[in-house]
Amino acid sequence: MSKLKAKLAAQIQANGPLSLADYMDAALADPEEGYYMRRAPFGTPHDGGGDFTTAPEISQMFGELVGAWCLDLWARSGPPQPVNLVELGPGRGTLMADICRTTGRNSDFTQHLSVHFVETSPTLRAEQKQRVPNANWHNSIATLPENAMTLVIANEFFDALPVRQCIRVGDEWRERVLLPREEPGRFIAVAGYRRIESGLPPIAADAPDGAILESPIAAAEIAYALAQKIARQGGAAIIVDYGYEGPALGDTLQAVKAHQFADPFADPGEVDLTTHVDFTMLGNMARQAGLRVHGPVSQGSFLRQLGIDARA
């Protein structure tokens, strides 16, 4: 049994069932054994590496067009001014390297630019430094500077944040929690004992027995704090992810290893865990901070409107 499996099993034995949100947080971000803390998981089946890939790793055109989006917003914002270009969860730094290569053709933008990465993984930070050596690193958005217009890119960032799941049991809603299975190192998700009576959307009232609702508490907190920062400083954010317009019923938790689906409760720290992103919630957080919201639109539509056909 791995150290993380043993740690989680001991935690459950001492304190009772573990919430899904706490399980995801430990599996992905435990300082010693978390999935993202010990590896750079990107690769393709063709090169025999990694667990998954993302759009910036497939084609440089993705980053080039996002760079053009950033440069256009900055140019239309008024006279040349300082700009903080922020990426949340920047992976290997590939997307930002492509953005900077594109925007680097505009000397005014380059002179006013400061690049910031929000990244906690030492392994990924090392990869990012190779591609964007002049970046500044942060453990959270709390330490991002507030001295300039801010442009934020979050590509497949929100899908890796912990979520709480609630499950319908008869006429009640209960939090979904984890217990150890008889087989060492594996866990099972079950309905907890605590009844949930508040914070549920209207869709919960008519949900069938066994239905699941996901509450992206961590994503909502980060989205609102980010929106407040943009409202104070000026700027914009682009969020690219797998998602839906909620609220909606359904279990979207999935695990991936070696480009294949895996059991999300079998090997914490060894597989990538994600859930689909509620874009309605993200939009509502932005509106509460006084921002305008555009979309969501499909990634293909977004890239075509920016001119990817001509670029190709």
PDB file of N, CA and C in Angstrom, residues 76-169:
ATOM      1  N   ARG A  76      -6.799  47.508 -27.023  1.00  0.00           N
ATOM      2  CA  ARG A  76      -8.066  48.242 -27.018  1.00  0.00           C
ATOM      3  C   ARG A  76      -8.400  48.851 -25.660  1.00  0.00           C
ATOM      4  N   SER A  77      -7.556  48.621 -24.667  1.00  0.00           N
ATOM      5  CA  SER A  77      -7.853  49.096 -23.316  1.00  0.00           C
ATOM      6  C   SER A  77      -7.418  50.536 -23.086  1.00  0.00           C
ATOM      7  N   GLY A  78      -6.766  51.145 -24.074  1.00  0.00           N
ATOM      8  CA  GLY A  78      -6.333  52.534 -23.920  1.00  0.00           C
ATOM      9  C   GLY A  78      -4.854  52.680 -24.222  1.00  0.00           C
ATOM     10  N   PRO A  79      -4.247  53.779 -23.777  1.00  0.00           N
ATOM     11  CA  PRO A  79      -2.811  53.974 -24.001  1.00  0.00           C
ATOM     12  C   PRO A  79      -2.012  52.821 -23.405  1.00  0.00           C
ATOM     13  N   PRO A  80      -0.809  52.539 -23.927  1.00  0.00           N
ATOM     14  CA  PRO A  80       0.019  51.447 -23.376  1.00  0.00           C
ATOM     15  C   PRO A  80       0.124  51.526 -21.855  1.00  0.00           C
ATOM     16  N   GLN A  81      -0.141  50.407 -21.199  1.00  0.00           N
ATOM     17  CA  GLN A  81      -0.134  50.369 -19.740  1.00  0.00           C
ATOM     18  C   GLN A  81       0.428  49.041 -19.262  1.00  0.00           C
ATOM     19  N   PRO A  82       0.927  48.983 -18.026  1.00  0.00           N
ATOM     20  CA  PRO A  82       1.420  47.708 -17.487  1.00  0.00           C
ATOM     21  C   PRO A  82       0.330  46.651 -17.504  1.00  0.00           C
ATOM     22  N   VAL A  83       0.737  45.411 -17.748  1.00  0.00           N
ATOM     23  CA  VAL A  83      -0.221  44.315 -17.803  1.00  0.00           C
ATOM     24  C   VAL A  83       0.384  43.088 -17.143  1.00  0.00           C
ATOM     25  N   ASN A  84      -0.385  42.463 -16.252  1.00  0.00           N
ATOM     26  CA  ASN A  84      -0.005  41.193 -15.648  1.00  0.00           C
ATOM     27  C   ASN A  84      -0.706  40.073 -16.407  1.00  0.00           C
ATOM     28  N   LEU A  85       0.084  39.191 -17.004  1.00  0.00           N
ATOM     29  CA  LEU A  85      -0.455  38.043 -17.728  1.00  0.00           C
ATOM     30  C   LEU A  85      -0.332  36.833 -16.808  1.00  0.00           C
ATOM     31  N   VAL A  86      -1.485  36.307 -16.382  1.00  0.00           N
ATOM     32  CA  VAL A  86      -1.531  35.272 -15.348  1.00  0.00           C
ATOM     33  C   VAL A  86      -2.070  33.978 -15.945  1.00  0.00           C
ATOM     34  N   GLU A  87      -1.405  32.863 -15.636  1.00  0.00           N
ATOM     35  CA  GLU A  87      -1.955  31.561 -16.006  1.00  0.00           C
ATOM     36  C   GLU A  87      -2.129  30.720 -14.754  1.00  0.00           C
ATOM     37  N   LEU A  88      -3.311  30.139 -14.602  1.00  0.00           N
ATOM     38  CA  LEU A  88      -3.618  29.253 -13.485  1.00  0.00           C
ATOM     39  C   LEU A  88      -3.378  27.812 -13.916  1.00  0.00           C
ATOM     40  N   GLY A  89      -2.565  27.092 -13.160  1.00  0.00           N
ATOM     41  CA  GLY A  89      -2.280  25.707 -13.517  1.00  0.00           C
ATOM     42  C   GLY A  89      -1.645  25.596 -14.881  1.00  0.00           C
ATOM     43  N   PRO A  90      -0.435  26.158 -15.080  1.00  0.00           N
ATOM     44  CA  PRO A  90       0.126  26.293 -16.433  1.00  0.00           C
ATOM     45  C   PRO A  90       0.790  25.042 -17.006  1.00  0.00           C
ATOM     46  N   GLY A  91       0.614  23.885 -16.381  1.00  0.00           N
ATOM     47  CA  GLY A  91       1.147  22.656 -16.956  1.00  0.00           C
ATOM     48  C   GLY A  91       2.651  22.708 -17.111  1.00  0.00           C
ATOM     49  N   ARG A  92       3.129  22.441 -18.330  1.00  0.00           N
ATOM     50  CA  ARG A  92       4.569  22.486 -18.593  1.00  0.00           C
ATOM     51  C   ARG A  92       5.041  23.860 -19.051  1.00  0.00           C
ATOM     52  N   GLY A  93       4.118  24.834 -19.131  1.00  0.00           N
ATOM     53  CA  GLY A  93       4.483  26.162 -19.600  1.00  0.00           C
ATOM     54  C   GLY A  93       4.383  26.318 -21.102  1.00  0.00           C
ATOM     55  N   THR A  94       3.872  25.301 -21.785  1.00  0.00           N
ATOM     56  CA  THR A  94       3.799  25.328 -23.250  1.00  0.00           C
ATOM     57  C   THR A  94       2.881  26.430 -23.753  1.00  0.00           C
ATOM     58  N   LEU A  95       1.702  26.560 -23.140  1.00  0.00           N
ATOM     59  CA  LEU A  95       0.748  27.568 -23.584  1.00  0.00           C
ATOM     60  C   LEU A  95       1.336  28.972 -23.428  1.00  0.00           C
ATOM     61  N   MET A  96       1.921  29.271 -22.287  1.00  0.00           N
ATOM     62  CA  MET A  96       2.460  30.609 -22.069  1.00  0.00           C
ATOM     63  C   MET A  96       3.648  30.880 -22.979  1.00  0.00           C
ATOM     64  N   ALA A  97       4.461  29.879 -23.263  1.00  0.00           N
ATOM     65  CA  ALA A  97       5.584  30.069 -24.181  1.00  0.00           C
ATOM     66  C   ALA A  97       5.087  30.455 -25.565  1.00  0.00           C
ATOM     67  N   ASP A  98       4.013  29.807 -26.018  1.00  0.00           N
ATOM     68  CA  ASP A  98       3.447  30.146 -27.324  1.00  0.00           C
ATOM     69  C   ASP A  98       2.812  31.535 -27.307  1.00  0.00           C
ATOM     70  N   ILE A  99       2.158  31.884 -26.200  1.00  0.00           N
ATOM     71  CA  ILE A  99       1.568  33.222 -26.068  1.00  0.00           C
ATOM     72  C   ILE A  99       2.656  34.285 -26.143  1.00  0.00           C
ATOM     73  N   CYS A 100       3.719  34.091 -25.372  1.00  0.00           N
ATOM     74  CA  CYS A 100       4.791  35.097 -25.314  1.00  0.00           C
ATOM     75  C   CYS A 100       5.528  35.206 -26.639  1.00  0.00           C
ATOM     76  N   ARG A 101       5.673  34.102 -27.357  1.00  0.00           N
ATOM     77  CA  ARG A 101       6.314  34.186 -28.672  1.00  0.00           C
ATOM     78  C   ARG A 101       5.468  35.025 -29.622  1.00  0.00           C
ATOM     79  N   THR A 102       4.151  34.889 -29.524  1.00  0.00           N
ATOM     80  CA  THR A 102       3.248  35.649 -30.394  1.00  0.00           C
ATOM     81  C   THR A 102       3.211  37.123 -30.004  1.00  0.00           C
ATOM     82  N   THR A 103       3.003  37.394 -28.718  1.00  0.00           N
ATOM     83  CA  THR A 103       2.904  38.787 -28.275  1.00  0.00           C
ATOM     84  C   THR A 103       4.252  39.486 -28.307  1.00  0.00           C
ATOM     85  N   GLY A 104       5.336  38.705 -28.334  1.00  0.00           N
ATOM     86  CA  GLY A 104       6.674  39.298 -28.354  1.00  0.00           C
ATOM     87  C   GLY A 104       6.962  40.104 -29.599  1.00  0.00           C
ATOM     88  N   ARG A 105       6.137  39.963 -30.613  1.00  0.00           N
ATOM     89  CA  ARG A 105       6.322  40.746 -31.843  1.00  0.00           C
ATOM     90  C   ARG A 105       5.862  42.188 -31.661  1.00  0.00           C
ATOM     91  N   ASN A 106       5.169  42.454 -30.548  1.00  0.00           N
ATOM     92  CA  ASN A 106       4.733  43.806 -30.246  1.00  0.00           C
ATOM     93  C   ASN A 106       5.611  44.336 -29.113  1.00  0.00           C
ATOM     94  N   SER A 107       6.544  45.210 -29.442  1.00  0.00           N
ATOM     95  CA  SER A 107       7.522  45.663 -28.454  1.00  0.00           C
ATOM     96  C   SER A 107       6.864  46.445 -27.318  1.00  0.00           C
ATOM     97  N   ASP A 108       5.803  47.206 -27.612  1.00  0.00           N
ATOM     98  CA  ASP A 108       5.113  47.950 -26.558  1.00  0.00           C
ATOM     99  C   ASP A 108       4.529  46.998 -25.517  1.00  0.00           C
ATOM    100  N   PHE A 109       3.891  45.942 -25.991  1.00  0.00           N
ATOM    101  CA  PHE A 109       3.299  44.969 -25.071  1.00  0.00           C
ATOM    102  C   PHE A 109       4.387  44.308 -24.233  1.00  0.00           C
ATOM    103  N   THR A 110       5.477  43.894 -24.872  1.00  0.00           N
ATOM    104  CA  THR A 110       6.566  43.214 -24.169  1.00  0.00           C
ATOM    105  C   THR A 110       7.169  44.094 -23.084  1.00  0.00           C
ATOM    106  N   GLN A 111       7.318  45.370 -23.375  1.00  0.00           N
ATOM    107  CA  GLN A 111       7.915  46.298 -22.407  1.00  0.00           C
ATOM    108  C   GLN A 111       7.032  46.476 -21.172  1.00  0.00           C
ATOM    109  N   HIS A 112       5.741  46.300 -21.322  1.00  0.00           N
ATOM    110  CA  HIS A 112       4.811  46.516 -20.213  1.00  0.00           C
ATOM    111  C   HIS A 112       4.370  45.211 -19.544  1.00  0.00           C
ATOM    112  N   LEU A 113       4.898  44.080 -20.022  1.00  0.00           N
ATOM    113  CA  LEU A 113       4.389  42.768 -19.614  1.00  0.00           C
ATOM    114  C   LEU A 113       5.101  42.202 -18.392  1.00  0.00           C
ATOM    115  N   SER A 114       4.311  41.583 -17.504  1.00  0.00           N
ATOM    116  CA  SER A 114       4.833  40.782 -16.398  1.00  0.00           C
ATOM    117  C   SER A 114       4.051  39.478 -16.369  1.00  0.00           C
ATOM    118  N   VAL A 115       4.758  38.331 -16.408  1.00  0.00           N
ATOM    119  CA  VAL A 115       4.129  37.011 -16.479  1.00  0.00           C
ATOM    120  C   VAL A 115       4.098  36.373 -15.090  1.00  0.00           C
ATOM    121  N   HIS A 116       2.934  35.791 -14.741  1.00  0.00           N
ATOM    122  CA  HIS A 116       2.762  35.179 -13.428  1.00  0.00           C
ATOM    123  C   HIS A 116       2.106  33.808 -13.577  1.00  0.00           C
ATOM    124  N   PHE A 117       2.658  32.823 -12.875  1.00  0.00           N
ATOM    125  CA  PHE A 117       2.107  31.476 -12.845  1.00  0.00           C
ATOM    126  C   PHE A 117       1.585  31.171 -11.443  1.00  0.00           C
ATOM    127  N   VAL A 118       0.381  30.615 -11.354  1.00  0.00           N
ATOM    128  CA  VAL A 118      -0.124  30.082 -10.095  1.00  0.00           C
ATOM    129  C   VAL A 118       0.052  28.570 -10.164  1.00  0.00           C
ATOM    130  N   GLU A 119       1.034  28.068  -9.420  1.00  0.00           N
ATOM    131  CA  GLU A 119       1.428  26.663  -9.515  1.00  0.00           C
ATOM    132  C   GLU A 119       2.030  26.216  -8.183  1.00  0.00           C
ATOM    133  N   THR A 120       1.590  25.068  -7.665  1.00  0.00           N
ATOM    134  CA  THR A 120       2.110  24.552  -6.404  1.00  0.00           C
ATOM    135  C   THR A 120       3.058  23.371  -6.580  1.00  0.00           C
ATOM    136  N   SER A 121       3.076  22.756  -7.758  1.00  0.00           N
ATOM    137  CA  SER A 121       3.879  21.554  -7.978  1.00  0.00           C
ATOM    138  C   SER A 121       5.342  21.897  -8.259  1.00  0.00           C
ATOM    139  N   PRO A 122       6.289  21.427  -7.436  1.00  0.00           N
ATOM    140  CA  PRO A 122       7.709  21.657  -7.724  1.00  0.00           C
ATOM    141  C   PRO A 122       8.140  21.044  -9.053  1.00  0.00           C
ATOM    142  N   THR A 123       7.589  19.883  -9.382  1.00  0.00           N
ATOM    143  CA  THR A 123       7.951  19.215 -10.637  1.00  0.00           C
ATOM    144  C   THR A 123       7.524  20.043 -11.839  1.00  0.00           C
ATOM    145  N   LEU A 124       6.292  20.545 -11.816  1.00  0.00           N
ATOM    146  CA  LEU A 124       5.807  21.340 -12.933  1.00  0.00           C
ATOM    147  C   LEU A 124       6.472  22.708 -12.977  1.00  0.00           C
ATOM    148  N   ARG A 125       6.787  23.276 -11.837  1.00  0.00           N
ATOM    149  CA  ARG A 125       7.497  24.561 -11.826  1.00  0.00           C
ATOM    150  C   ARG A 125       8.846  24.442 -12.551  1.00  0.00           C
ATOM    151  N   ALA A 126       9.535  23.324 -12.341  1.00  0.00           N
ATOM    152  CA  ALA A 126      10.823  23.115 -13.010  1.00  0.00           C
ATOM    153  C   ALA A 126      10.656  23.078 -14.524  1.00  0.00           C
ATOM    154  N   GLU A 127       9.582  22.428 -14.995  1.00  0.00           N
ATOM    155  CA  GLU A 127       9.306  22.389 -16.436  1.00  0.00           C
ATOM    156  C   GLU A 127       8.970  23.785 -16.958  1.00  0.00           C
ATOM    157  N   GLN A 128       8.184  24.526 -16.192  1.00  0.00           N
ATOM    158  CA  GLN A 128       7.769  25.862 -16.619  1.00  0.00           C
ATOM    159  C   GLN A 128       8.960  26.812 -16.724  1.00  0.00           C
ATOM    160  N   LYS A 129       9.908  26.681 -15.813  1.00  0.00           N
ATOM    161  CA  LYS A 129      11.086  27.553 -15.832  1.00  0.00           C
ATOM    162  C   LYS A 129      11.923  27.350 -17.083  1.00  0.00           C
ATOM    163  N   GLN A 130      11.893  26.152 -17.630  1.00  0.00           N
ATOM    164  CA  GLN A 130      12.630  25.889 -18.861  1.00  0.00           C
ATOM    165  C   GLN A 130      12.021  26.624 -20.053  1.00  0.00           C
ATOM    166  N   ARG A 131      10.705  26.793 -20.034  1.00  0.00           N
ATOM    167  CA  ARG A 131      10.017  27.382 -21.181  1.00  0.00           C
ATOM    168  C   ARG A 131       9.743  28.877 -21.011  1.00  0.00           C
ATOM    169  N   VAL A 132       9.506  29.303 -19.767  1.00  0.00           N
ATOM    170  CA  VAL A 132       9.221  30.727 -19.499  1.00  0.00           C
ATOM    171  C   VAL A 132      10.068  31.158 -18.300  1.00  0.00           C
ATOM    172  N   PRO A 133      11.367  31.330 -18.507  1.00  0.00           N
ATOM    173  CA  PRO A 133      12.268  31.580 -17.370  1.00  0.00           C
ATOM    174  C   PRO A 133      12.032  32.907 -16.657  1.00  0.00           C
ATOM    175  N   ASN A 134      11.385  33.855 -17.315  1.00  0.00           N
ATOM    176  CA  ASN A 134      11.193  35.172 -16.702  1.00  0.00           C
ATOM    177  C   ASN A 134       9.875  35.295 -15.948  1.00  0.00           C
ATOM    178  N   ALA A 135       9.175  34.183 -15.733  1.00  0.00           N
ATOM    179  CA  ALA A 135       7.890  34.226 -15.041  1.00  0.00           C
ATOM    180  C   ALA A 135       8.090  34.405 -13.536  1.00  0.00           C
ATOM    181  N   ASN A 136       7.004  34.765 -12.868  1.00  0.00           N
ATOM    182  CA  ASN A 136       6.948  34.844 -11.413  1.00  0.00           C
ATOM    183  C   ASN A 136       5.965  33.785 -10.925  1.00  0.00           C
ATOM    184  N   TRP A 137       6.315  33.086  -9.826  1.00  0.00           N
ATOM    185  CA  TRP A 137       5.496  31.968  -9.386  1.00  0.00           C
ATOM    186  C   TRP A 137       4.766  32.280  -8.087  1.00  0.00           C
ATOM    187  N   HIS A 138       3.539  31.750  -7.978  1.00  0.00           N
ATOM    188  CA  HIS A 138       2.690  31.967  -6.807  1.00  0.00           C
ATOM    189  C   HIS A 138       2.029  30.647  -6.426  1.00  0.00           C
ATOM    190  N   ASN A 139       1.824  30.459  -5.123  1.00  0.00           N
ATOM    191  CA  ASN A 139       1.120  29.267  -4.647  1.00  0.00           C
ATOM    192  C   ASN A 139      -0.391  29.422  -4.741  1.00  0.00           C
ATOM    193  N   SER A 140      -0.884  30.657  -4.785  1.00  0.00           N
ATOM    194  CA  SER A 140      -2.313  30.913  -4.901  1.00  0.00           C
ATOM    195  C   SER A 140      -2.520  32.282  -5.536  1.00  0.00           C
ATOM    196  N   ILE A 141      -3.773  32.590  -5.864  1.00  0.00           N
ATOM    197  CA  ILE A 141      -4.049  33.886  -6.478  1.00  0.00           C
ATOM    198  C   ILE A 141      -3.941  35.022  -5.471  1.00  0.00           C
ATOM    199  N   ALA A 142      -3.858  34.684  -4.174  1.00  0.00           N
ATOM    200  CA  ALA A 142      -3.824  35.722  -3.136  1.00  0.00           C
ATOM    201  C   ALA A 142      -2.603  36.618  -3.245  1.00  0.00           C
ATOM    202  N   THR A 143      -1.490  36.085  -3.772  1.00  0.00           N
ATOM    203  CA  THR A 143      -0.252  36.867  -3.832  1.00  0.00           C
ATOM    204  C   THR A 143      -0.011  37.501  -5.200  1.00  0.00           C
ATOM    205  N   LEU A 144      -0.963  37.380  -6.110  1.00  0.00           N
ATOM    206  CA  LEU A 144      -0.800  38.033  -7.410  1.00  0.00           C
ATOM    207  C   LEU A 144      -0.774  39.548  -7.220  1.00  0.00           C
ATOM    208  N   PRO A 145       0.051  40.257  -7.980  1.00  0.00           N
ATOM    209  CA  PRO A 145       0.148  41.708  -7.812  1.00  0.00           C
ATOM    210  C   PRO A 145      -1.138  42.412  -8.214  1.00  0.00           C
ATOM    211  N   GLU A 146      -1.352  43.574  -7.637  1.00  0.00           N
ATOM    212  CA  GLU A 146      -2.553  44.366  -7.913  1.00  0.00           C
ATOM    213  C   GLU A 146      -2.179  45.729  -8.463  1.00  0.00           C
ATOM    214  N   ASN A 147      -1.089  45.777  -9.205  1.00  0.00           N
ATOM    215  CA  ASN A 147      -0.570  47.063  -9.670  1.00  0.00           C
ATOM    216  C   ASN A 147      -0.859  47.342 -11.133  1.00  0.00           C
ATOM    217  N   ALA A 148      -1.655  46.483 -11.793  1.00  0.00           N
ATOM    218  CA  ALA A 148      -1.811  46.661 -13.234  1.00  0.00           C
ATOM    219  C   ALA A 148      -3.022  45.894 -13.747  1.00  0.00           C
ATOM    220  N   MET A 149      -3.396  46.212 -14.973  1.00  0.00           N
ATOM    221  CA  MET A 149      -4.400  45.434 -15.697  1.00  0.00           C
ATOM    222  C   MET A 149      -3.989  43.965 -15.675  1.00  0.00           C
ATOM    223  N   THR A 150      -4.977  43.072 -15.516  1.00  0.00           N
ATOM    224  CA  THR A 150      -4.683  41.646 -15.376  1.00  0.00           C
ATOM    225  C   THR A 150      -5.452  40.835 -16.404  1.00  0.00           C
ATOM    226  N   LEU A 151      -4.726  40.018 -17.151  1.00  0.00           N
ATOM    227  CA  LEU A 151      -5.319  39.073 -18.101  1.00  0.00           C
ATOM    228  C   LEU A 151      -5.027  37.668 -17.590  1.00  0.00           C
ATOM    229  N   VAL A 152      -6.084  36.877 -17.426  1.00  0.00           N
ATOM    230  CA  VAL A 152      -5.958  35.558 -16.809  1.00  0.00           C
ATOM    231  C   VAL A 152      -6.339  34.478 -17.806  1.00  0.00           C
ATOM    232  N   ILE A 153      -5.521  33.424 -17.868  1.00  0.00           N
ATOM    233  CA  ILE A 153      -5.836  32.250 -18.672  1.00  0.00           C
ATOM    234  C   ILE A 153      -5.895  31.049 -17.750  1.00  0.00           C
ATOM    235  N   ALA A 154      -6.992  30.296 -17.829  1.00  0.00           N
ATOM    236  CA  ALA A 154      -7.137  29.068 -17.039  1.00  0.00           C
ATOM    237  C   ALA A 154      -7.561  27.958 -17.986  1.00  0.00           C
ATOM    238  N   ASN A 155      -6.596  27.178 -18.456  1.00  0.00           N
ATOM    239  CA  ASN A 155      -6.874  26.083 -19.381  1.00  0.00           C
ATOM    240  C   ASN A 155      -6.823  24.764 -18.617  1.00  0.00           C
ATOM    241  N   GLU A 156      -7.968  24.107 -18.485  1.00  0.00           N
ATOM    242  CA  GLU A 156      -8.080  22.858 -17.736  1.00  0.00           C
ATOM    243  C   GLU A 156      -7.505  23.014 -16.326  1.00  0.00           C
ATOM    244  N   PHE A 157      -7.943  24.052 -15.662  1.00  0.00           N
ATOM    245  CA  PHE A 157      -7.558  24.312 -14.277  1.00  0.00           C
ATOM    246  C   PHE A 157      -8.706  23.994 -13.322  1.00  0.00           C
ATOM    247  N   PHE A 158      -9.889  24.521 -13.606  1.00  0.00           N
ATOM    248  CA  PHE A 158     -11.013  24.369 -12.677  1.00  0.00           C
ATOM    249  C   PHE A 158     -11.498  22.926 -12.584  1.00  0.00           C
ATOM    250  N   ASP A 159     -11.257  22.116 -13.604  1.00  0.00           N
ATOM    251  CA  ASP A 159     -11.739  20.729 -13.560  1.00  0.00           C
ATOM    252  C   ASP A 159     -10.961  19.870 -12.559  1.00  0.00           C
ATOM    253  N   ALA A 160      -9.805  20.345 -12.103  1.00  0.00           N
ATOM    254  CA  ALA A 160      -8.993  19.571 -11.164  1.00  0.00           C
ATOM    255  C   ALA A 160      -9.147  20.052  -9.719  1.00  0.00           C
ATOM    256  N   LEU A 161     -10.120  20.915  -9.462  1.00  0.00           N
ATOM    257  CA  LEU A 161     -10.363  21.382  -8.101  1.00  0.00           C
ATOM    258  C   LEU A 161     -11.355  20.456  -7.398  1.00  0.00           C
ATOM    259  N   PRO A 162     -11.214  20.263  -6.091  1.00  0.00           N
ATOM    260  CA  PRO A 162     -12.102  19.353  -5.359  1.00  0.00           C
ATOM    261  C   PRO A 162     -13.556  19.819  -5.392  1.00  0.00           C
ATOM    262  N   VAL A 163     -14.472  18.857  -5.473  1.00  0.00           N
ATOM    263  CA  VAL A 163     -15.904  19.152  -5.407  1.00  0.00           C
ATOM    264  C   VAL A 163     -16.543  18.321  -4.296  1.00  0.00           C
ATOM    265  N   ARG A 164     -17.638  18.835  -3.762  1.00  0.00           N
ATOM    266  CA  ARG A 164     -18.465  18.061  -2.841  1.00  0.00           C
ATOM    267  C   ARG A 164     -19.578  17.413  -3.646  1.00  0.00           C
ATOM    268  N   GLN A 165     -19.876  16.160  -3.365  1.00  0.00           N
ATOM    269  CA  GLN A 165     -20.996  15.476  -4.003  1.00  0.00           C
ATOM    270  C   GLN A 165     -22.067  15.157  -2.974  1.00  0.00           C
ATOM    271  N   CYS A 166     -23.325  15.391  -3.376  1.00  0.00           N
ATOM    272  CA  CYS A 166     -24.470  15.027  -2.556  1.00  0.00           C
ATOM    273  C   CYS A 166     -25.283  13.982  -3.309  1.00  0.00           C
ATOM    274  N   ILE A 167     -25.831  13.014  -2.580  1.00  0.00           N
ATOM    275  CA  ILE A 167     -26.599  11.941  -3.211  1.00  0.00           C
ATOM    276  C   ILE A 167     -27.993  11.855  -2.582  1.00  0.00           C
ATOM    277  N   ARG A 168     -28.988  11.625  -3.448  1.00  0.00           N
ATOM    278  CA  ARG A 168     -30.379  11.523  -2.981  1.00  0.00           C
ATOM    279  C   ARG A 168     -30.620  10.125  -2.410  1.00  0.00           C
ATOM    280  N   VAL A 169     -31.072  10.081  -1.167  1.00  0.00           N
ATOM    281  CA  VAL A 169     -31.396   8.813  -0.506  1.00  0.00           C
ATOM    282  C   VAL A 169     -32.839   8.922  -0.016  1.00  0.00           C
TER     283      VAL A 169
END
